[in-house]
Short mmCIF file of C-alpha atoms and ligand atoms in Angstrom, two decimals:
data_model
loop_
_atom_site.label_atom_id
_atom_site.label_comp_id
_atom_site.label_asym_id
_atom_site.label_seq_id
_atom_site.Cartn_x
_atom_site.Cartn_y
_atom_site.Cartn_z
CA MET Z 207 0.21 -0.41 0.05
CA PRO Z 208 1.48 3.82 -0.52
CA THR Z 209 2.66 5.62 2.25
CA MET Z 210 0.54 8.50 3.21
CA ASP Z 211 2.08 12.14 5.13
CA ASP Z 212 -1.35 12.27 8.17
CA ALA Z 213 1.22 15.18 9.53
CA THR Z 214 0.25 17.41 6.38
CA ALA Z 215 -3.18 19.27 6.87
CA GLY Z 216 -5.88 19.79 5.22
CA PRO Z 217 -8.19 17.69 2.77
CA MET Z 218 -6.93 14.58 1.51
CA LEU Z 219 -7.08 15.04 -2.43
CA PHE Z 220 -4.43 17.54 -1.97
CA ARG Z 221 -2.01 16.02 0.78
CA PRO Z 222 0.92 14.06 -1.64
CA ILE Z 223 0.74 10.32 -1.84
CA THR Z 224 3.98 8.37 -2.25
CA PHE Z 225 4.10 4.51 -4.55
CA ARG Z 226 7.78 3.03 -4.08
CA SER Z 227 10.16 6.34 -4.29
CA VAL Z 228 7.91 8.36 -5.99
CA THR Z 229 5.67 10.81 -4.59
CA ALA Z 230 2.54 12.34 -6.42
CA ARG Z 231 2.22 16.13 -4.75
CA ASN Z 232 -1.72 15.70 -4.47
CA ARG Z 233 -4.10 12.89 -5.55
CA ILE Z 234 -5.81 13.82 -8.76
CA ALA Z 235 -4.22 12.06 -12.14
CA LEU Z 236 -5.25 12.87 -15.72
CA SER Z 237 -6.63 9.70 -16.93
CA PRO Z 238 -4.84 8.50 -20.07
CA MET Z 239 -7.28 9.65 -22.72
CA CYS Z 240 -6.16 9.00 -26.60
CA GLN Z 241 -6.34 11.60 -28.74
CA TYR Z 242 -5.56 10.23 -32.32
CA CYS Z 243 -3.26 13.01 -33.87
CA ALA Z 244 -0.04 11.14 -34.03
CA ARG Z 245 1.65 9.73 -37.22
CA ASP Z 246 3.00 6.41 -37.14
CA GLY Z 247 2.62 6.52 -33.40
CA VAL Z 248 4.96 9.28 -32.73
CA PRO Z 249 4.57 12.01 -30.21
CA ASP Z 250 4.13 15.58 -31.27
CA ASP Z 251 3.85 18.95 -30.11
CA TRP Z 252 0.30 18.58 -29.83
CA HIS Z 253 1.22 16.02 -27.00
CA LEU Z 254 3.85 18.16 -25.72
CA ALA Z 255 1.12 21.18 -24.87
CA ALA Z 256 -1.82 18.88 -23.83
CA LEU Z 257 -0.04 17.01 -21.47
CA GLY Z 258 2.28 19.69 -20.73
CA GLN Z 259 -0.66 22.04 -20.18
CA ARG Z 260 -2.35 19.36 -17.43
CA ALA Z 261 1.30 19.25 -15.68
CA VAL Z 262 1.28 23.23 -15.37
CA GLY Z 263 -2.40 22.91 -14.04
CA GLY Z 264 -1.42 20.71 -11.21
CA GLY Z 265 -2.30 17.17 -11.53
CA GLY Z 266 -0.21 14.88 -9.31
CA ILE Z 267 0.27 12.69 -12.04
CA VAL Z 268 0.00 12.91 -15.57
CA PHE Z 269 -1.00 10.16 -18.03
CA THR Z 270 -0.46 9.50 -21.69
CA GLU Z 271 -3.34 8.12 -23.67
CA ALA Z 272 -2.77 4.67 -24.32
CA THR Z 273 0.25 4.18 -26.15
CA ALA Z 274 0.62 0.52 -28.38
CA VAL Z 275 3.43 -2.22 -27.66
CA GLU Z 276 3.56 -3.11 -30.98
CA PRO Z 277 2.54 -1.59 -34.09
CA ARG Z 278 -1.05 -3.91 -34.66
CA GLY Z 279 -1.89 -2.87 -30.94
CA ARG Z 280 -2.38 0.29 -31.95
CA ILE Z 281 -6.43 1.78 -32.15
CA SER Z 282 -6.38 3.94 -35.17
CA HIS Z 283 -3.24 5.05 -37.81
CA GLY Z 284 -3.53 7.87 -34.96
CA CYS Z 285 -2.34 6.36 -31.75
CA LEU Z 286 0.63 6.49 -30.07
CA GLY Z 287 3.06 3.97 -29.95
CA LEU Z 288 6.39 3.09 -28.05
CA TYR Z 289 8.61 0.43 -29.97
CA ASN Z 290 11.03 2.62 -32.22
CA ASP Z 291 13.58 5.60 -31.11
CA ASP Z 292 11.55 8.17 -32.84
CA GLN Z 293 8.53 7.66 -30.64
CA GLN Z 294 11.16 7.32 -27.13
CA ARG Z 295 12.89 10.72 -28.36
CA GLY Z 296 8.92 12.29 -28.88
CA PHE Z 297 8.12 11.10 -25.40
CA GLU Z 298 11.47 12.23 -24.31
CA ARG Z 299 10.80 15.87 -23.93
CA ILE Z 300 7.32 15.36 -22.80
CA ALA Z 301 8.33 13.39 -19.87
CA ARG Z 302 11.17 16.16 -19.18
CA PHE Z 303 8.50 19.02 -19.37
CA VAL Z 304 5.96 17.07 -17.25
CA ALA Z 305 8.16 16.12 -14.27
CA GLY Z 306 10.01 19.50 -14.47
CA GLN Z 307 6.18 21.48 -13.60
CA GLY Z 308 6.30 19.39 -10.69
CA ALA Z 309 3.90 16.33 -11.81
CA VAL Z 310 4.64 12.49 -12.08
CA PRO Z 311 5.22 11.83 -15.44
CA GLY Z 312 3.48 8.54 -16.25
CA ILE Z 313 2.84 6.22 -19.12
CA GLN Z 314 -0.25 3.69 -20.36
CA LEU Z 315 0.61 0.65 -21.96
CA GLY Z 316 -1.47 -1.76 -24.40
CA HIS Z 317 -2.59 -3.61 -26.81
CA ALA Z 318 -5.87 -2.25 -28.78
CA GLY Z 319 -6.30 -6.64 -29.65
CA ARG Z 320 -9.35 -6.97 -31.89
CA LYS Z 321 -10.34 -3.16 -31.49
CA ALA Z 322 -7.60 -2.32 -33.52
CA SER Z 323 -7.61 -1.03 -36.90
CA VAL Z 324 -10.67 1.72 -36.81
CA THR Z 325 -10.85 4.89 -37.62
CA GLU Z 326 -10.75 7.98 -35.46
CA PRO Z 327 -13.76 8.95 -33.10
CA TRP Z 328 -15.06 12.00 -35.57
CA ASN Z 329 -14.65 9.66 -38.64
CA GLY Z 330 -17.00 7.12 -37.11
CA ASN Z 331 -15.00 5.04 -34.79
CA ARG Z 332 -15.34 1.62 -37.76
CA PRO Z 333 -12.98 -0.75 -39.03
CA LEU Z 334 -10.88 1.11 -41.83
CA THR Z 335 -11.65 0.11 -44.93
CA ALA Z 336 -8.82 -1.21 -47.77
CA ASP Z 337 -8.23 1.50 -48.83
CA GLU Z 338 -7.45 3.45 -45.71
CA ASP Z 339 -4.16 0.79 -44.85
CA PRO Z 340 -6.23 -1.44 -42.29
CA TRP Z 341 -4.28 -4.09 -40.77
CA ALA Z 342 -5.01 -7.64 -38.97
CA ALA Z 343 -6.37 -7.53 -35.31
CA ILE Z 344 -5.07 -10.30 -33.04
CA ALA Z 345 -6.97 -11.60 -30.29
CA PRO Z 346 -7.11 -14.77 -27.86
CA SER Z 347 -10.03 -15.93 -29.97
CA PRO Z 348 -11.55 -15.03 -33.52
CA VAL Z 349 -14.85 -13.53 -32.35
CA ALA Z 350 -15.29 -10.30 -33.70
CA PHE Z 351 -15.97 -6.89 -31.47
CA ASP Z 352 -19.21 -5.91 -32.92
CA ASP Z 353 -21.43 -6.86 -36.45
CA GLY Z 354 -19.04 -5.15 -39.29
CA TYR Z 355 -15.79 -5.87 -37.54
CA PRO Z 356 -13.34 -8.66 -39.07
CA ALA Z 357 -13.02 -11.69 -37.36
CA PRO Z 358 -9.28 -11.51 -35.41
CA GLN Z 359 -7.00 -13.54 -35.88
CA GLU Z 360 -6.33 -15.93 -32.90
CA MET Z 361 -3.63 -15.70 -30.75
CA ASP Z 362 -1.09 -18.61 -30.76
CA ARG Z 363 1.48 -19.13 -27.95
CA ALA Z 364 4.38 -17.42 -29.93
CA THR Z 365 1.70 -14.69 -30.94
CA ILE Z 366 1.22 -14.04 -26.94
CA ALA Z 367 5.41 -14.08 -26.11
CA GLN Z 368 5.75 -11.75 -28.71
CA VAL Z 369 3.21 -8.96 -27.44
CA THR Z 370 4.40 -9.86 -23.76
CA ASP Z 371 8.05 -9.22 -25.31
CA ALA Z 372 7.08 -6.17 -26.83
CA MET Z 373 5.73 -4.82 -23.11
CA ALA Z 374 9.38 -5.83 -21.46
CA ALA Z 375 10.95 -3.71 -24.35
CA ALA Z 376 8.01 -0.91 -24.40
CA VAL Z 377 8.74 -0.09 -20.80
CA ARG Z 378 11.99 -0.13 -20.92
CA ARG Z 379 11.76 2.70 -23.72
CA ALA Z 380 9.55 4.13 -21.10
CA ARG Z 381 11.94 4.38 -18.28
CA GLU Z 382 14.76 4.97 -20.59
CA ALA Z 383 12.17 7.81 -21.82
CA GLY Z 384 11.85 9.10 -18.11
CA PHE Z 385 8.34 8.43 -16.99
CA GLN Z 386 8.34 7.62 -13.28
CA VAL Z 387 4.49 5.56 -13.87
CA VAL Z 388 4.15 2.78 -16.37
CA GLU Z 389 0.08 1.74 -16.03
CA VAL Z 390 -0.90 -1.22 -17.68
CA HIS Z 391 -4.16 -0.86 -19.65
CA ALA Z 392 -5.97 -3.81 -19.24
CA ALA Z 393 -9.70 -2.27 -19.47
CA HIS Z 394 -12.28 -0.98 -22.03
CA GLY Z 395 -12.11 -4.50 -24.04
CA TYR Z 396 -8.42 -4.04 -25.50
CA LEU Z 397 -6.24 -7.11 -25.28
CA GLY Z 398 -5.68 -7.80 -22.24
CA HIS Z 399 -9.68 -7.46 -21.27
CA GLU Z 400 -10.12 -10.20 -24.14
CA PHE Z 401 -8.58 -12.56 -22.58
CA LEU Z 402 -9.94 -11.78 -19.26
CA SER Z 403 -13.69 -12.00 -19.97
CA PRO Z 404 -15.29 -15.35 -20.98
CA LEU Z 405 -17.15 -13.53 -23.90
CA SER Z 406 -13.99 -12.53 -25.90
CA ASN Z 407 -12.34 -15.74 -24.82
CA ARG Z 408 -13.23 -19.36 -26.23
CA ARG Z 409 -9.79 -21.04 -26.02
CA SER Z 410 -9.54 -24.08 -24.89
CA ASP Z 411 -5.47 -24.02 -24.19
CA ASP Z 412 -4.04 -22.65 -20.68
CA TYR Z 413 -4.95 -19.18 -21.64
CA GLY Z 414 -8.70 -19.81 -21.29
CA GLY Z 415 -11.52 -21.12 -19.59
CA SER Z 416 -10.52 -21.28 -16.45
CA LEU Z 417 -10.53 -17.94 -14.48
CA GLU Z 418 -6.75 -18.85 -13.45
CA ASN Z 419 -6.38 -19.07 -17.32
CA ARG Z 420 -8.15 -16.81 -18.40
CA THR Z 421 -6.37 -14.08 -16.22
CA ARG Z 422 -2.73 -15.83 -17.14
CA PHE Z 423 -2.00 -13.33 -20.07
CA VAL Z 424 -3.01 -10.06 -17.79
CA ARG Z 425 -0.60 -11.39 -14.89
CA GLU Z 426 2.26 -12.35 -17.55
CA MET Z 427 1.60 -8.80 -19.08
CA ALA Z 428 2.19 -7.57 -15.68
CA ALA Z 429 5.42 -9.46 -14.62
CA ALA Z 430 6.72 -8.56 -18.28
CA ALA Z 431 6.69 -4.71 -17.42
CA ARG Z 432 7.99 -5.37 -14.15
CA SER Z 433 10.80 -6.98 -15.15
CA GLU Z 434 11.73 -4.03 -17.28
CA TRP Z 435 11.15 -1.54 -14.67
CA PRO Z 436 12.98 -0.31 -11.82
CA ALA Z 437 11.89 -1.61 -8.36
CA ASP Z 438 11.77 1.87 -7.25
CA LEU Z 439 9.39 2.95 -9.38
CA PRO Z 440 5.53 1.82 -9.40
CA LEU Z 441 3.66 -0.17 -11.85
CA PHE Z 442 -0.55 0.52 -11.99
CA LEU Z 443 -2.73 -2.05 -13.95
CA ARG Z 444 -6.17 -0.41 -15.22
CA LEU Z 445 -9.07 -2.89 -15.43
CA SER Z 446 -12.72 -2.93 -16.37
CA CYS Z 447 -14.03 -4.40 -13.04
CA THR Z 448 -17.28 -5.76 -15.29
CA ASP Z 449 -17.85 -6.06 -18.91
CA TRP Z 450 -22.28 -5.11 -17.77
CA VAL Z 451 -23.38 -7.92 -19.50
CA GLU Z 452 -24.58 -11.33 -17.92
CA GLY Z 453 -22.24 -13.87 -18.25
CA GLY Z 454 -18.98 -11.71 -18.96
CA TRP Z 455 -15.82 -10.52 -16.70
CA ASP Z 456 -17.46 -8.83 -13.17
CA LEU Z 457 -16.24 -7.74 -9.60
CA GLU Z 458 -15.51 -10.59 -8.04
CA GLN Z 459 -12.98 -12.12 -10.89
CA SER Z 460 -11.69 -8.72 -10.52
CA VAL Z 461 -11.25 -9.15 -6.78
CA TRP Z 462 -9.59 -13.00 -7.36
CA LEU Z 463 -7.33 -11.23 -9.68
CA ALA Z 464 -6.44 -8.13 -7.97
CA GLN Z 465 -5.95 -10.68 -4.90
CA GLN Z 466 -3.49 -11.97 -6.76
CA LEU Z 467 -1.30 -9.39 -8.30
CA ALA Z 468 -1.38 -7.79 -4.58
CA ALA Z 469 0.30 -11.27 -3.73
CA GLY Z 470 2.49 -11.13 -6.82
CA GLY Z 471 3.46 -7.63 -5.52
CA GLU Z 472 4.61 -6.39 -9.17
CA VAL Z 473 1.69 -4.12 -9.48
CA ASP Z 474 1.40 -1.44 -6.74
CA LEU Z 475 -2.34 -0.03 -7.91
CA VAL Z 476 -5.26 -1.10 -9.59
CA ASP Z 477 -7.16 1.45 -11.47
CA CYS Z 478 -10.88 0.69 -11.52
CA SER Z 479 -12.61 1.42 -14.28
CA SER Z 480 -15.81 -0.86 -16.26
CA GLY Z 481 -17.00 -1.90 -19.46
CA GLY Z 482 -15.94 -1.46 -23.34
CA LEU Z 483 -15.90 -5.48 -24.39
CA HIS Z 484 -19.14 -5.97 -25.26
CA PRO Z 485 -21.31 -3.96 -27.35
CA ALA Z 486 -24.18 -5.40 -25.45
CA GLN Z 487 -23.49 -3.87 -22.41
CA LYS Z 488 -25.53 -2.09 -20.30
CA ILE Z 489 -23.77 0.40 -17.83
CA ALA Z 490 -25.74 2.03 -14.92
CA LEU Z 491 -24.09 5.47 -15.06
CA GLY Z 492 -23.85 8.42 -12.05
CA PRO Z 493 -21.89 10.64 -10.44
CA GLY Z 494 -18.85 8.47 -9.40
CA TYR Z 495 -20.35 5.57 -10.76
CA GLN Z 496 -17.77 3.33 -10.86
CA ALA Z 497 -15.67 4.04 -7.07
CA PRO Z 498 -17.51 1.01 -5.66
CA PHE Z 499 -15.33 -1.24 -7.43
CA ALA Z 500 -12.25 0.61 -5.84
CA GLN Z 501 -13.26 0.75 -2.79
CA ALA Z 502 -14.44 -3.29 -2.85
CA VAL Z 503 -10.52 -4.31 -4.47
CA ARG Z 504 -9.06 -2.06 -2.24
CA GLU Z 505 -10.53 -3.69 0.76
CA ARG Z 506 -10.60 -7.01 -0.35
CA ALA Z 507 -7.49 -7.15 -2.17
CA GLY Z 508 -5.59 -5.16 -0.04
CA ILE Z 509 -4.60 -3.29 -2.59
CA ALA Z 510 -4.18 0.57 -3.53
CA THR Z 511 -6.96 1.55 -5.98
CA ALA Z 512 -7.69 4.87 -8.34
CA ALA Z 513 -11.68 5.89 -9.10
CA VAL Z 514 -12.62 7.01 -12.17
CA GLY Z 515 -15.76 7.81 -13.76
CA LEU Z 516 -17.64 10.77 -13.54
CA ILE Z 517 -15.83 12.41 -10.89
CA THR Z 518 -16.19 16.13 -11.50
CA GLU Z 519 -16.25 18.27 -8.59
CA ALA Z 520 -13.42 18.62 -5.73
CA ALA Z 521 -16.11 17.43 -3.22
CA GLN Z 522 -16.56 14.81 -4.45
CA ALA Z 523 -13.07 13.52 -5.28
CA ASN Z 524 -11.64 14.43 -1.62
CA ALA Z 525 -14.35 12.14 -0.04
CA ILE Z 526 -14.15 9.33 -2.44
CA LEU Z 527 -10.37 9.64 -0.80
CA GLU Z 528 -11.69 10.35 2.69
CA ALA Z 529 -14.34 7.58 2.71
CA GLY Z 530 -11.01 5.12 2.00
CA GLN Z 531 -12.64 3.44 -1.12
CA ALA Z 532 -9.75 4.43 -3.08
CA ASP Z 533 -6.14 5.80 -2.91
CA LEU Z 534 -6.12 8.24 -5.84
CA ILE Z 535 -8.54 9.81 -8.27
CA MET Z 536 -8.24 9.68 -12.11
CA VAL Z 537 -9.91 12.48 -14.11
CA GLY Z 538 -10.57 12.61 -17.33
CA ARG Z 539 -13.40 14.68 -19.04
CA ALA Z 540 -13.69 17.09 -16.89
CA TYR Z 541 -9.72 17.82 -17.11
CA LEU Z 542 -10.14 17.74 -21.07
CA ARG Z 543 -12.45 20.58 -20.12
CA ASP Z 544 -10.38 22.06 -18.01
CA PRO Z 545 -6.60 21.71 -18.58
CA TYR Z 546 -6.35 23.39 -14.83
CA LEU Z 547 -8.79 21.26 -13.45
CA PRO Z 548 -6.39 20.66 -10.01
CA LEU Z 549 -5.58 23.99 -9.38
CA ARG Z 550 -9.17 25.35 -9.44
CA PHE Z 551 -10.05 22.28 -7.30
CA ALA Z 552 -7.46 23.21 -5.11
CA ALA Z 553 -9.42 27.06 -4.76
CA ASP Z 554 -12.63 25.39 -4.15
CA LEU Z 555 -11.60 23.09 -1.07
CA GLY Z 556 -10.34 26.28 -0.07
CA VAL Z 557 -6.42 24.87 -0.26
CA ASP Z 558 -3.61 27.72 -0.88
CA LEU Z 559 -1.81 25.92 -3.68
CA ASP Z 560 1.71 27.92 -5.04
CA TRP Z 561 0.41 28.43 -9.03
CA PRO Z 562 3.57 28.21 -11.34
CA VAL Z 563 4.98 31.58 -11.19
CA GLN Z 564 4.22 32.36 -14.90
CA ILE Z 565 0.45 32.19 -14.62
CA ALA Z 566 0.41 33.06 -10.87
CA ARG Z 567 -0.80 36.66 -11.62
CA GLY Z 568 -3.76 35.31 -12.99
CA LYS Z 569 -4.93 33.42 -9.53
CA ARG Z 570 -6.72 35.63 -8.42
C1 FMN G 111 -11.24 11.05 -25.35
C2 FMN G 111 -11.37 9.87 -24.27
C3 FMN G 111 -10.21 8.69 -24.36
C4 FMN G 111 -10.28 8.21 -23.72
N1 FMN G 111 -9.05 7.44 -24.01
C5 FMN G 111 -8.16 6.38 -23.46
C6 FMN G 111 -7.44 5.97 -23.12
O1 FMN G 111 -6.93 5.86 -23.91
N2 FMN G 111 -6.71 4.82 -21.90
C7 FMN G 111 -7.50 4.21 -21.09
O2 FMN G 111 -7.53 3.36 -20.36
N3 FMN G 111 -9.45 5.29 -20.80
C8 FMN G 111 -9.27 5.97 -21.96
N4 FMN G 111 -10.93 7.11 -21.72
C9 FMN G 111 -11.07 6.87 -21.05
C10 FMN G 111 -11.17 7.63 -19.23
O3 FMN G 111 -9.33 7.16 -19.02
C11 FMN G 111 -11.43 7.67 -18.18
O4 FMN G 111 -11.79 6.64 -17.88
C12 FMN G 111 -12.81 7.75 -18.88
O5 FMN G 111 -13.46 8.73 -19.62
C13 FMN G 111 -13.84 8.00 -17.80
O6 FMN G 111 -13.81 9.13 -16.59
P1 FMN G 111 -13.90 11.03 -17.24
O7 FMN G 111 -15.69 10.73 -16.16
O8 FMN G 111 -13.74 11.81 -15.28
O9 FMN G 111 -13.97 10.99 -18.03
C14 FMN G 111 -10.75 7.92 -22.40
C15 FMN G 111 -12.01 9.00 -22.41
C16 FMN G 111 -12.06 9.32 -23.19
C17 FMN G 111 -12.99 11.03 -23.14
#
């Protein structure tokens, strides 16, 4: 579990938190959010400005969007990757700038699996057509995500090993680029999640069937990531805690997996999201709707958790922490709307933060 400085007064949201050797200045993190505007997976000025501004805006941890560990693991042509030197160089200046602003630079690494090779959301989020340079998606089983999607290629053991090796290599590059937290993406219907859910995993080998088998790939991804990540740096893992579909992956299975991860000691925090695997999902949306998942995993697996999802107000974010539901708050869309959201949250809670000197004249 993370350590915290109980002597620090004030709302918990603005108390520092330490994971291994890394201390975040507060408990607000920018949730990973795809921008779909990279070329050949290389981060450019957009990514520097978007992430950099949110570090200026006061976040404790600033996460990149989902970054693919191999080319076919990108969701779209516009998604980031970390499998070559150009990409690594692009990330270096982002990590340096974010850290220079006092935020912890984090990177989310993943693989899109059967949801790869689609257009950007503003072009319909549909499978690429033959004239749009599509690629063959891979998955645990040849089960398409939805009508209109081609069936993915079933991964053989060599392909599974190739992807876990690619995860390890990307983590090594993340370390060289200067990131201080890696989050393994195993949520939202992408490759890791596809192995977890019986709705997308129909395998009969030791990667399918029982809960132990279905979780094997994600556990191997976590181990591969940890093998290249320094012992003094934290590793997070994002899970969809339920598919929101009868007969799918659910909270009980998530708790079991989190217990294994806690026992393994490789992962420091489980980031508790949900959904994304199946078009028939029925999500019970509402303010903080996924926080109960973070609470259940935290209490029953004894591992730190992040809460995410419709957390939009300072008092609400702070209450989740004070109630012991989670250790960290990930904010997505509200932080897109307002790059200075943590500075505003501080003011809302009566916390007097030092603003970066360049913008301090705007404080009041
Ligand atoms: C534009 C956009 C892109 C996203 N991309 C990612 C991503 O790359 N990785 C991920 O784990 N979640 C992604 N998400 C989900 C968010 O990280 C977050 O979990 C979700 O938006 C719920 O939080 P919110 O209600 O604070 O927005 C994305 C969400 C949005 C709106």
